[in-house]
Short mmCIF file of C-alpha atoms in Angstrom, two decimals:
data_model
loop_
_atom_site.label_atom_id
_atom_site.label_comp_id
_atom_site.label_asym_id
_atom_site.label_seq_id
_atom_site.Cartn_x
_atom_site.Cartn_y
_atom_site.Cartn_z
CA MET A 19 -38.96 -80.67 -102.58
CA SER A 20 -42.48 -79.54 -101.85
CA ASP A 21 -42.63 -81.69 -99.05
CA ALA A 22 -39.43 -80.52 -97.43
CA LEU A 23 -41.08 -76.99 -97.37
CA THR A 24 -44.35 -78.10 -96.03
CA VAL A 25 -44.78 -76.15 -92.55
CA THR A 26 -47.31 -77.54 -90.29
CA PRO A 27 -49.04 -75.26 -87.65
CA LEU A 28 -47.06 -77.25 -84.77
CA ASP A 29 -44.11 -76.24 -86.53
CA SER A 30 -45.39 -72.26 -86.57
CA ALA A 31 -45.96 -72.82 -83.15
CA ILE A 32 -42.94 -74.22 -82.55
CA ALA A 33 -40.95 -71.37 -84.38
CA VAL A 34 -43.24 -68.88 -82.67
CA LEU A 35 -41.95 -70.04 -79.25
CA ARG A 36 -38.39 -70.25 -80.15
CA ARG A 37 -37.95 -66.74 -81.29
CA ALA A 38 -40.02 -65.12 -78.24
CA LEU A 39 -38.19 -67.76 -75.68
CA PRO A 40 -36.15 -64.77 -74.01
CA VAL A 41 -39.05 -62.87 -73.20
CA LEU A 42 -41.38 -65.58 -72.28
CA PRO A 43 -39.84 -65.42 -68.48
CA VAL A 44 -41.29 -61.83 -68.24
CA VAL A 45 -44.56 -62.74 -69.78
CA VAL A 46 -44.83 -65.74 -66.97
CA VAL A 47 -44.12 -62.64 -64.36
CA ILE A 48 -47.05 -60.89 -65.24
CA ALA A 49 -49.38 -64.13 -65.84
CA LEU A 50 -48.51 -65.27 -61.90
CA LEU A 51 -49.94 -61.76 -60.74
CA GLY A 52 -53.39 -63.26 -62.40
CA LEU A 53 -53.23 -65.72 -59.42
CA PRO A 54 -55.46 -65.16 -56.02
CA ILE A 55 -53.30 -63.86 -53.23
CA ALA A 56 -53.79 -65.62 -49.99
CA PRO A 57 -56.01 -63.56 -47.60
CA GLY A 58 -54.24 -62.07 -44.79
CA GLY A 59 -50.90 -61.91 -46.61
CA GLU A 60 -49.56 -58.36 -46.10
CA GLY A 61 -46.58 -57.70 -48.72
CA GLY A 62 -43.43 -60.23 -48.63
CA ALA A 63 -42.75 -61.38 -51.34
CA ASN A 64 -44.78 -63.77 -53.73
CA ILE A 65 -44.67 -66.46 -56.44
CA ALA A 66 -44.17 -63.49 -59.13
CA ASP A 67 -41.27 -61.97 -57.16
CA ALA A 68 -39.55 -65.32 -57.19
CA MET A 69 -40.42 -65.47 -61.39
CA SER A 70 -38.45 -62.18 -61.69
CA GLY A 71 -35.56 -63.59 -59.72
CA VAL A 72 -35.38 -66.69 -62.18
CA VAL A 73 -35.95 -63.94 -65.26
CA VAL A 74 -32.79 -61.92 -63.95
CA VAL A 75 -30.79 -65.45 -63.88
CA SER A 76 -31.88 -66.55 -66.85
CA CYS A 77 -30.69 -63.00 -68.61
CA ALA A 78 -27.52 -63.26 -66.59
CA ILE A 79 -26.72 -66.78 -67.59
CA ARG A 80 -27.57 -65.77 -71.58
CA LEU A 81 -25.44 -62.89 -71.47
CA VAL A 82 -22.46 -65.09 -70.12
CA ARG A 83 -22.88 -67.28 -73.36
CA ALA A 84 -23.27 -64.68 -75.14
CA ARG A 85 -20.25 -62.94 -74.14
CA ARG A 86 -21.35 -59.51 -75.38
CA ARG A 87 -21.53 -56.38 -73.78
CA PRO A 88 -24.86 -56.48 -72.30
CA LEU A 89 -25.76 -52.23 -71.79
CA SER A 90 -24.70 -49.37 -73.68
CA ALA A 91 -22.85 -46.58 -71.01
CA THR A 92 -25.75 -44.19 -71.24
CA ALA A 93 -28.14 -47.30 -70.43
CA ALA A 94 -26.17 -48.38 -68.06
CA MET A 95 -25.79 -44.93 -66.05
CA VAL A 96 -29.42 -44.05 -66.12
CA LEU A 97 -30.40 -47.53 -64.61
CA GLY A 98 -27.55 -47.93 -62.23
CA LEU A 99 -27.78 -44.26 -61.15
CA PRO A 100 -30.34 -45.19 -58.39
CA VAL A 101 -27.29 -47.70 -56.51
CA VAL A 102 -26.00 -44.65 -55.14
CA GLY A 103 -29.00 -43.38 -52.67
CA ILE A 104 -29.98 -46.82 -52.32
CA ALA A 105 -26.40 -48.15 -50.90
CA VAL A 106 -25.74 -44.81 -48.58
CA ALA A 107 -29.35 -45.23 -47.56
CA ALA A 108 -28.92 -49.02 -46.64
CA ALA A 109 -25.43 -48.20 -44.84
CA GLY A 110 -27.31 -45.50 -42.68
CA ALA A 111 -30.59 -47.64 -41.84
CA ALA A 112 -30.88 -47.77 -38.12
CA ASP A 113 -31.56 -51.78 -38.12
CA PRO A 114 -29.04 -53.70 -40.35
CA GLY A 115 -31.63 -56.29 -41.26
CA ALA A 116 -34.37 -54.13 -42.38
CA GLY A 117 -31.79 -51.88 -44.39
CA ILE A 118 -30.51 -55.12 -46.24
CA THR A 119 -34.09 -56.22 -46.97
CA GLY A 120 -34.59 -52.70 -48.18
CA LEU A 121 -31.75 -52.80 -50.54
CA ALA A 122 -32.86 -56.49 -51.90
CA ARG A 123 -36.41 -55.19 -52.44
CA TYR A 124 -35.18 -51.68 -54.03
CA LEU A 125 -32.36 -53.22 -56.32
CA GLN A 126 -34.99 -55.69 -57.62
CA ILE A 127 -37.68 -52.94 -58.91
CA PHE A 128 -35.31 -50.24 -59.92
CA VAL A 129 -32.14 -51.47 -61.15
CA LEU A 130 -32.49 -55.42 -61.69
CA VAL A 131 -35.65 -56.51 -63.03
CA PRO A 132 -35.57 -53.65 -65.19
CA ALA A 133 -32.51 -54.00 -66.59
CA ALA A 134 -33.23 -58.00 -66.79
CA VAL A 135 -36.32 -56.98 -69.17
CA LEU A 136 -34.73 -54.41 -71.01
CA LEU A 137 -32.01 -57.27 -71.75
CA SER A 138 -34.83 -59.95 -73.06
CA VAL A 139 -36.92 -57.57 -75.32
CA ARG A 140 -34.99 -57.98 -78.46
CA ASP A 141 -37.45 -56.06 -80.97
CA ARG A 142 -40.56 -54.43 -81.44
CA ARG A 143 -42.62 -57.96 -81.83
CA ASP A 144 -41.06 -58.85 -78.12
CA PHE A 145 -42.61 -55.33 -77.13
CA ARG A 146 -45.94 -55.46 -78.00
CA LEU A 147 -46.34 -58.87 -76.64
CA LEU A 148 -45.44 -57.76 -72.97
CA ALA A 149 -47.78 -54.47 -73.71
CA TRP A 150 -50.65 -57.03 -74.61
CA SER A 151 -49.55 -59.20 -72.01
CA PHE A 152 -50.71 -55.83 -69.70
CA VAL A 153 -54.02 -55.94 -71.51
CA GLY A 154 -54.81 -59.64 -71.06
CA LEU A 155 -53.97 -59.45 -67.11
CA ALA A 156 -55.65 -56.08 -67.15
CA LEU A 157 -58.94 -57.93 -68.19
CA TRP A 158 -58.75 -60.68 -66.17
CA GLN A 159 -58.18 -58.46 -63.00
CA GLY A 160 -60.78 -56.30 -64.52
CA ALA A 161 -63.32 -58.70 -64.90
CA VAL A 162 -62.83 -60.30 -61.14
CA GLY A 163 -63.34 -56.90 -59.91
CA VAL A 164 -66.61 -56.52 -61.56
CA GLN A 165 -67.90 -59.65 -60.55
CA GLN A 166 -66.72 -58.25 -56.77
CA TYR A 167 -68.77 -55.20 -57.68
CA VAL A 168 -71.90 -56.97 -58.81
CA THR A 169 -72.07 -59.73 -56.20
CA GLY A 170 -71.16 -57.75 -53.08
CA THR A 171 -67.84 -59.71 -52.42
CA GLY A 172 -65.40 -56.94 -53.53
CA ALA A 173 -63.54 -55.13 -50.28
CA SER A 174 -65.42 -52.68 -47.83
CA TYR A 175 -66.22 -49.67 -48.98
CA GLN A 176 -68.68 -47.02 -46.91
CA GLY A 177 -69.47 -50.34 -44.94
CA GLU A 178 -70.37 -52.46 -47.89
CA ASP A 179 -68.23 -55.04 -49.79
CA VAL A 180 -68.28 -53.90 -53.42
CA ARG A 181 -64.73 -52.37 -53.70
CA ALA A 182 -63.00 -54.18 -56.72
CA VAL A 183 -59.78 -55.60 -55.78
CA GLY A 184 -59.27 -58.30 -58.06
CA THR A 185 -57.26 -61.31 -56.78
CA PHE A 186 -55.40 -58.75 -54.71
CA GLY A 187 -57.27 -58.87 -51.59
CA PRO A 188 -58.51 -56.26 -49.66
CA THR A 189 -54.99 -55.54 -47.87
CA ASP A 190 -53.98 -54.42 -51.45
CA VAL A 191 -56.61 -52.02 -52.50
CA MET A 192 -54.33 -50.21 -55.24
CA GLY A 193 -53.23 -53.60 -56.83
CA MET A 194 -56.10 -54.03 -59.44
CA ALA A 195 -55.99 -50.37 -59.79
CA THR A 196 -52.84 -50.49 -60.90
CA VAL A 197 -52.96 -53.47 -63.22
CA VAL A 198 -56.04 -51.94 -64.81
CA ALA A 199 -54.26 -48.94 -65.65
CA PHE A 200 -51.37 -50.00 -66.84
CA GLY A 201 -53.64 -52.37 -69.31
CA LEU A 202 -55.69 -49.33 -70.29
CA VAL A 203 -52.79 -47.11 -70.93
CA CYS A 204 -51.17 -50.30 -73.10
CA ALA A 205 -54.86 -50.42 -74.48
CA VAL A 206 -54.93 -46.53 -75.55
CA ALA A 207 -51.11 -46.84 -76.77
CA LEU A 208 -51.91 -49.81 -78.88
CA ALA A 209 -55.02 -48.63 -80.46
CA LEU A 210 -53.79 -44.92 -81.49
CA GLY A 211 -50.05 -46.03 -82.95
CA THR A 212 -51.24 -48.49 -85.20
CA SER A 213 -52.31 -48.33 -89.04
CA ALA A 214 -53.42 -51.98 -88.99
CA ALA A 215 -57.23 -51.97 -88.17
CA ARG A 216 -57.42 -55.16 -86.35
CA GLN A 217 -55.22 -53.83 -83.86
CA ARG A 218 -56.72 -50.76 -83.50
CA ALA A 219 -60.41 -52.02 -82.97
CA VAL A 220 -59.44 -55.13 -80.60
CA ALA A 221 -57.11 -52.68 -78.76
CA THR A 222 -59.98 -49.80 -78.38
CA ALA A 223 -62.61 -52.46 -77.55
CA CYS A 224 -60.21 -53.58 -74.55
CA ALA A 225 -59.30 -49.72 -73.81
CA LEU A 226 -63.02 -49.15 -73.33
CA ALA A 227 -63.92 -52.39 -71.42
CA LEU A 228 -61.48 -51.32 -68.86
CA LEU A 229 -62.97 -48.24 -67.92
CA LEU A 230 -65.42 -49.59 -65.68
CA PRO A 231 -63.18 -51.95 -63.19
CA LEU A 232 -60.92 -48.67 -63.08
CA ALA A 233 -64.00 -46.86 -61.85
CA LEU A 234 -65.23 -49.54 -59.45
CA SER A 235 -61.54 -49.68 -58.08
CA PHE A 236 -62.51 -46.33 -56.49
CA SER A 237 -58.75 -45.49 -56.38
CA ARG A 238 -58.70 -41.72 -56.68
CA GLY A 239 -55.24 -41.69 -57.20
CA ALA A 240 -54.94 -44.10 -60.10
CA TRP A 241 -57.94 -42.06 -61.66
CA ILE A 242 -56.12 -39.34 -61.69
CA ALA A 243 -52.69 -40.60 -63.30
CA THR A 244 -54.67 -42.82 -65.83
CA THR A 245 -56.21 -39.28 -66.85
CA VAL A 246 -53.27 -37.49 -67.16
CA ALA A 247 -51.21 -40.82 -68.87
CA CYS A 248 -54.11 -41.00 -71.50
CA GLY A 249 -54.23 -37.74 -72.01
CA ALA A 250 -50.80 -36.91 -72.55
CA GLN A 251 -50.86 -39.87 -74.99
CA LEU A 252 -53.58 -38.41 -77.49
CA VAL A 253 -51.92 -35.18 -77.55
CA LEU A 254 -48.52 -37.32 -78.33
CA ALA A 255 -50.67 -39.19 -80.99
CA GLY A 256 -51.99 -35.50 -82.67
CA LEU A 257 -54.81 -32.97 -81.79
CA ARG A 258 -57.49 -34.42 -83.76
CA ARG A 259 -56.98 -37.83 -83.10
CA ALA A 260 -57.12 -36.22 -79.36
CA ALA A 261 -60.54 -34.83 -80.04
CA LYS A 262 -62.08 -37.72 -81.44
CA VAL A 263 -60.97 -40.46 -79.10
CA GLY A 264 -61.87 -38.30 -76.23
CA ALA A 265 -65.17 -37.85 -77.50
CA VAL A 266 -65.69 -41.56 -77.30
CA ILE A 267 -64.15 -42.05 -73.92
CA LEU A 268 -66.64 -39.12 -72.63
CA ALA A 269 -69.59 -40.33 -74.33
CA THR A 270 -68.59 -43.98 -72.81
CA GLY A 271 -68.28 -42.90 -69.59
CA VAL A 272 -71.65 -40.69 -69.71
CA ILE A 273 -73.16 -43.85 -70.77
CA LEU A 274 -71.97 -45.78 -68.15
CA VAL A 275 -72.43 -43.84 -64.98
CA GLY A 276 -75.22 -41.32 -66.09
CA GLY A 277 -77.25 -44.00 -68.35
CA LEU A 278 -76.51 -47.16 -66.74
CA GLY A 279 -76.12 -45.74 -63.13
CA VAL A 280 -72.77 -47.77 -62.45
CA GLY A 281 -72.03 -46.95 -59.16
CA THR A 282 -73.75 -43.35 -59.48
CA ALA A 283 -73.85 -42.30 -55.64
CA MET A 284 -70.72 -43.77 -54.54
CA LEU A 285 -68.24 -42.76 -57.91
CA GLN A 286 -70.03 -39.29 -57.28
CA GLU A 287 -69.11 -38.94 -53.74
CA ARG A 288 -65.66 -40.40 -54.65
CA ILE A 289 -64.74 -38.24 -57.27
CA ALA A 290 -65.97 -35.01 -55.20
CA SER A 291 -63.72 -35.93 -52.42
CA ILE A 292 -60.61 -35.33 -54.92
CA THR A 293 -61.24 -31.37 -54.47
CA GLN A 294 -61.61 -31.82 -50.43
CA VAL A 295 -58.46 -31.29 -49.59
CA THR A 296 -59.13 -28.54 -47.03
CA ASP A 297 -63.12 -28.60 -47.05
CA ALA A 298 -64.21 -31.51 -44.59
CA PRO A 299 -62.11 -33.87 -46.19
CA ASP A 300 -62.45 -37.56 -45.63
CA GLN A 301 -60.20 -39.36 -43.37
CA SER A 302 -57.94 -41.56 -45.60
CA VAL A 303 -57.09 -37.45 -47.22
CA VAL A 304 -56.52 -36.65 -43.33
CA ASP A 305 -53.81 -39.62 -42.99
CA ARG A 306 -52.13 -38.74 -46.41
CA TYR A 307 -51.47 -35.34 -45.65
CA THR A 308 -50.24 -36.05 -41.65
CA MET A 309 -47.98 -38.71 -42.97
CA TRP A 310 -46.59 -36.40 -45.96
CA ALA A 311 -46.04 -33.75 -43.40
CA ALA A 312 -43.97 -36.49 -41.08
CA ALA A 313 -41.69 -37.55 -44.02
CA THR A 314 -41.14 -33.98 -44.69
CA ASP A 315 -40.04 -33.52 -41.18
CA MET A 316 -37.79 -36.44 -41.04
CA TRP A 317 -36.06 -34.87 -44.01
CA ARG A 318 -35.49 -31.78 -42.60
CA GLU A 319 -33.62 -33.67 -39.81
CA HIS A 320 -31.62 -35.74 -42.03
CA PRO A 321 -31.74 -33.86 -45.27
CA LEU A 322 -28.77 -35.66 -47.23
CA THR A 323 -28.97 -39.12 -46.38
CA GLY A 324 -32.51 -39.41 -44.84
CA VAL A 325 -33.09 -42.16 -41.65
CA GLY A 326 -32.30 -44.99 -43.72
CA LEU A 327 -33.97 -47.68 -45.49
CA LYS A 328 -37.52 -49.39 -43.98
CA GLY A 329 -37.11 -46.07 -41.36
CA PHE A 330 -40.32 -44.30 -41.77
CA PRO A 331 -42.06 -46.96 -39.43
CA ASP A 332 -39.87 -46.67 -36.52
CA ASN A 333 -39.53 -42.72 -37.13
CA ARG A 334 -43.92 -42.26 -38.22
CA ASP A 335 -44.97 -41.35 -34.80
CA GLY A 336 -42.40 -38.96 -33.46
CA HIS A 337 -43.19 -36.53 -36.27
CA ALA A 338 -46.56 -37.33 -37.17
CA SER A 339 -49.35 -35.05 -35.68
CA LEU A 340 -52.03 -36.37 -33.37
CA ALA A 341 -54.66 -36.26 -36.60
CA LEU A 342 -53.17 -39.67 -37.59
CA SER A 343 -55.49 -42.57 -37.36
CA ALA A 344 -54.66 -45.81 -35.81
CA GLY A 345 -54.73 -47.39 -39.63
CA SER A 346 -56.81 -48.38 -42.00
CA ASP A 347 -60.09 -50.56 -41.83
CA ILE A 348 -59.77 -53.50 -43.76
CA ALA A 349 -62.46 -55.84 -44.44
CA GLY A 350 -64.31 -57.89 -47.00
CA ALA A 351 -62.71 -59.94 -49.96
CA GLY A 352 -62.54 -62.80 -47.86
CA ALA A 353 -61.02 -61.17 -44.95
CA ALA A 354 -62.28 -60.11 -41.31
CA PHE A 355 -62.17 -56.84 -40.52
CA HIS A 356 -59.32 -55.42 -39.03
CA LYS A 357 -57.01 -52.68 -38.58
CA GLN A 358 -53.80 -52.23 -41.36
CA ALA A 359 -50.73 -50.21 -40.05
CA LEU A 360 -50.34 -47.21 -41.97
CA LEU A 361 -46.11 -47.66 -42.83
CA SER A 362 -45.47 -45.29 -45.50
CA PRO A 363 -46.64 -41.82 -46.55
CA HIS A 364 -48.21 -42.97 -49.61
CA ASN A 365 -45.96 -40.84 -51.68
CA MET A 366 -43.13 -42.52 -53.64
CA TYR A 367 -40.86 -38.90 -53.82
CA LEU A 368 -41.61 -38.45 -50.12
CA LEU A 369 -40.46 -42.03 -49.10
CA VAL A 370 -37.62 -41.77 -51.06
CA LEU A 371 -37.01 -38.25 -49.31
CA SER A 372 -37.22 -39.28 -45.93
CA GLU A 373 -35.34 -42.23 -46.14
CA GLN A 374 -32.78 -41.51 -48.65
CA GLY A 375 -32.76 -37.95 -48.46
CA LEU A 376 -31.68 -36.04 -51.08
CA ILE A 377 -29.21 -37.97 -52.63
CA GLY A 378 -31.10 -41.00 -52.98
CA LEU A 379 -33.99 -38.52 -54.46
CA LEU A 380 -31.66 -36.90 -56.93
CA ALA A 381 -30.51 -40.74 -58.03
CA LEU A 382 -33.82 -42.00 -58.43
CA GLY A 383 -35.53 -39.21 -59.88
CA GLY A 384 -32.84 -38.42 -62.34
CA SER A 385 -33.04 -42.14 -63.27
CA TRP A 386 -37.01 -41.56 -64.15
CA LEU A 387 -36.55 -38.48 -65.71
CA ALA A 388 -34.06 -39.50 -68.00
CA LEU A 389 -35.81 -42.41 -69.25
CA LEU A 390 -38.98 -39.93 -69.33
CA VAL A 391 -36.87 -37.49 -71.28
CA CYS A 392 -35.31 -40.30 -73.61
CA ALA A 393 -38.79 -41.87 -74.20
CA LEU A 394 -39.94 -39.00 -75.72
CA ARG A 395 -37.11 -38.50 -77.80
CA GLY A 396 -37.53 -42.18 -79.69
CA LEU A 397 -41.12 -40.88 -80.06
CA LEU A 398 -39.90 -37.98 -81.87
CA ARG A 399 -37.24 -39.81 -83.81
CA VAL A 400 -40.60 -42.34 -85.33
CA ARG A 401 -42.50 -39.31 -85.79
CA ARG A 402 -39.81 -37.75 -88.26
CA THR A 403 -39.80 -41.54 -90.19
CA PRO A 404 -40.54 -39.82 -93.95
CA PRO A 405 -43.74 -41.10 -95.70
CA GLY A 406 -41.29 -42.82 -98.66
CA ALA A 407 -39.82 -45.11 -95.65
CA ARG A 408 -43.04 -46.34 -94.60
CA SER A 409 -44.72 -49.59 -95.31
CA ALA A 410 -47.34 -49.60 -98.16
CA GLY A 411 -50.51 -48.35 -97.16
CA ALA A 412 -49.33 -47.14 -93.49
CA ARG A 413 -50.42 -43.50 -92.16
CA ILE A 414 -48.51 -43.91 -88.89
CA PRO A 415 -44.92 -44.32 -88.51
CA ALA A 416 -44.23 -48.10 -87.54
CA GLY A 417 -42.97 -48.21 -84.10
CA THR A 418 -45.33 -45.49 -82.83
CA ASP A 419 -47.43 -47.51 -80.89
CA CYS A 420 -44.09 -48.75 -78.97
CA ALA A 421 -43.43 -45.09 -78.24
CA LEU A 422 -47.13 -44.18 -76.91
CA VAL A 423 -46.96 -47.59 -74.60
CA ALA A 424 -43.70 -46.33 -73.26
CA CYS A 425 -44.60 -42.62 -72.78
CA GLY A 426 -47.81 -43.19 -71.62
CA LEU A 427 -46.27 -45.75 -68.72
CA ILE A 428 -43.37 -43.60 -67.48
CA VAL A 429 -45.87 -40.54 -67.45
CA TRP A 430 -48.52 -42.50 -65.32
CA GLN A 431 -45.66 -44.11 -63.08
CA LEU A 432 -44.73 -40.43 -62.30
CA THR A 433 -48.14 -39.32 -61.82
CA ASP A 434 -48.91 -42.19 -59.12
CA PHE A 435 -45.87 -41.43 -57.22
CA VAL A 436 -47.64 -38.57 -55.99
CA TYR A 437 -49.92 -40.85 -54.13
CA ALA A 438 -48.44 -44.49 -53.63
CA ASP A 439 -45.36 -45.67 -53.44
CA ILE A 440 -44.06 -49.55 -53.75
CA GLY A 441 -45.57 -52.13 -51.76
CA GLY A 442 -48.15 -55.26 -51.91
CA PRO A 443 -47.90 -58.06 -54.61
CA SER A 444 -48.71 -55.73 -57.37
CA THR A 445 -44.83 -54.18 -57.10
CA VAL A 446 -43.17 -56.24 -59.34
CA LEU A 447 -45.52 -55.04 -62.22
CA THR A 448 -43.47 -51.66 -61.72
CA ALA A 449 -40.14 -53.02 -62.08
CA VAL A 450 -41.84 -55.05 -65.39
CA VAL A 451 -42.95 -51.30 -66.92
CA PHE A 452 -39.40 -49.84 -65.85
CA GLY A 453 -37.77 -52.42 -67.87
CA LEU A 454 -40.24 -51.26 -70.82
CA ILE A 455 -39.87 -48.17 -70.49
CA GLY A 456 -35.88 -48.33 -70.42
CA TRP A 457 -36.01 -50.73 -73.41
CA TRP A 458 -37.97 -47.98 -75.46
CA ALA A 459 -35.74 -45.00 -74.31
CA LEU A 460 -32.48 -46.64 -73.68
CA VAL A 461 -31.94 -48.93 -77.09
CA ASP A 462 -31.30 -47.35 -80.41
CA PRO A 463 -33.29 -48.32 -82.82
CA ALA A 464 -31.34 -47.57 -85.70
CA ALA A 465 -28.63 -50.33 -84.01
CA PRO A 466 -27.54 -53.27 -85.69
CA ALA A 467 -29.44 -55.14 -82.92
CA GLY A 468 -32.24 -52.60 -82.47
CA PRO A 469 -36.01 -52.92 -83.06
CA GLU A 470 -36.45 -52.77 -86.73
CA ALA A 471 -32.96 -55.28 -87.07
CA PRO A 472 -32.88 -57.99 -84.36
CA VAL A 473 -30.97 -61.00 -84.21
CA ALA A 474 -34.00 -62.73 -85.63
CA ALA A 475 -34.60 -66.88 -84.96
CA PRO A 476 -34.68 -68.83 -88.55
CA SER A 477 -37.97 -68.53 -90.11
CA VAL A 478 -40.16 -71.59 -90.11
CA ALA A 479 -39.51 -72.08 -93.97
CA GLU A 480 -35.94 -71.93 -93.51
CA GLU A 481 -36.06 -74.49 -90.56
CA ALA A 482 -38.54 -76.85 -92.87
CA ALA A 483 -35.79 -76.26 -95.65
CA ALA A 484 -32.88 -77.16 -93.15
CA ARG A 485 -34.39 -80.35 -92.56
#
């Protein structure tokens, strides 16, 4: 009898894989973004996008086999709301082919992949697995970025090939910054939201390690969004802890920049440029505000439905002032010098407003706002857990780390959308992020199939006994 109950390491590994099987395709999507992007590749679908399609198809097959209702009415409404504006804007596109392409892209990023991720995550263990996957990808991309800065093999910045871009190349300078920021937000949440000393220590070390590559990305939008998101997480976790963690982060920043002189001159100049919007702004700031004005002008001409999906590039020159430059200078990280056309306003809200009008902005914005409100409600629900209902020795309610991950990611994304929009190889990661947020915000933890009562796979002992 004792032999029948013997559990080998292989049995344990197989059981873990079987339990995590539904969410593994999502982990693969995240992992594929660690592969190098071919120099010169500008946008378009990549292998991670293809894998996201596999996630959607596999999720659909699993739902058909299970013959169960896939989403609650609230979840279906929140996730399906963007379809209204997207469909109207696609129908009104000047180029039908571009409209269909834009329709497919928007549905992928804001509807289909988020829904598939939400349905693939069964419990908080799956959620944490994806959060740690974000951290792992961020550490890899951050290590590549730091190596680029040290060896002078990064993207061109002020005449030097020092900008950390990871494996994304100079055509997607926001790619590494976005990945590192996501990982940093997840690490901060995993550190703040657990009573487990080991997880807290590892997550804290990862968060501190990711500060350097984020700084070397020279991405002002990512800096601002990360500061806002992590600040919100600290406040939501408790003011006393916020003060302690803030002091540690500040000390680390002083050591890195002040003590070790990590990119001091360039970083100081880049940070100072954030406030120079009226007094001698650099050309990138001028271009950004010029395109913002052009997007607003397009919306005034077509207030309800916009100019149609993928319509911003064709209408840009008719609405932009002469202050707009010919494009961004692209060089370094394996690419020869060339100009990259400015085809979007680098503001997601204005991009949606110009191409989809008020209908599209209210639909997408309403969905995002609902996710934010529901994620915060989930955090409050967890925080109300009475001490007697917590596991032995736990000072922090179970699930706080998941709640802080979701709240931090939605705050980061909504803040970053002021300075960026969708586009580039890293865009599919945004879809996964919305899926994670959606699971926490829209799946009721108290339901029978919720985070704390999942449809669990058989335990290792049970499988051994059955054999």
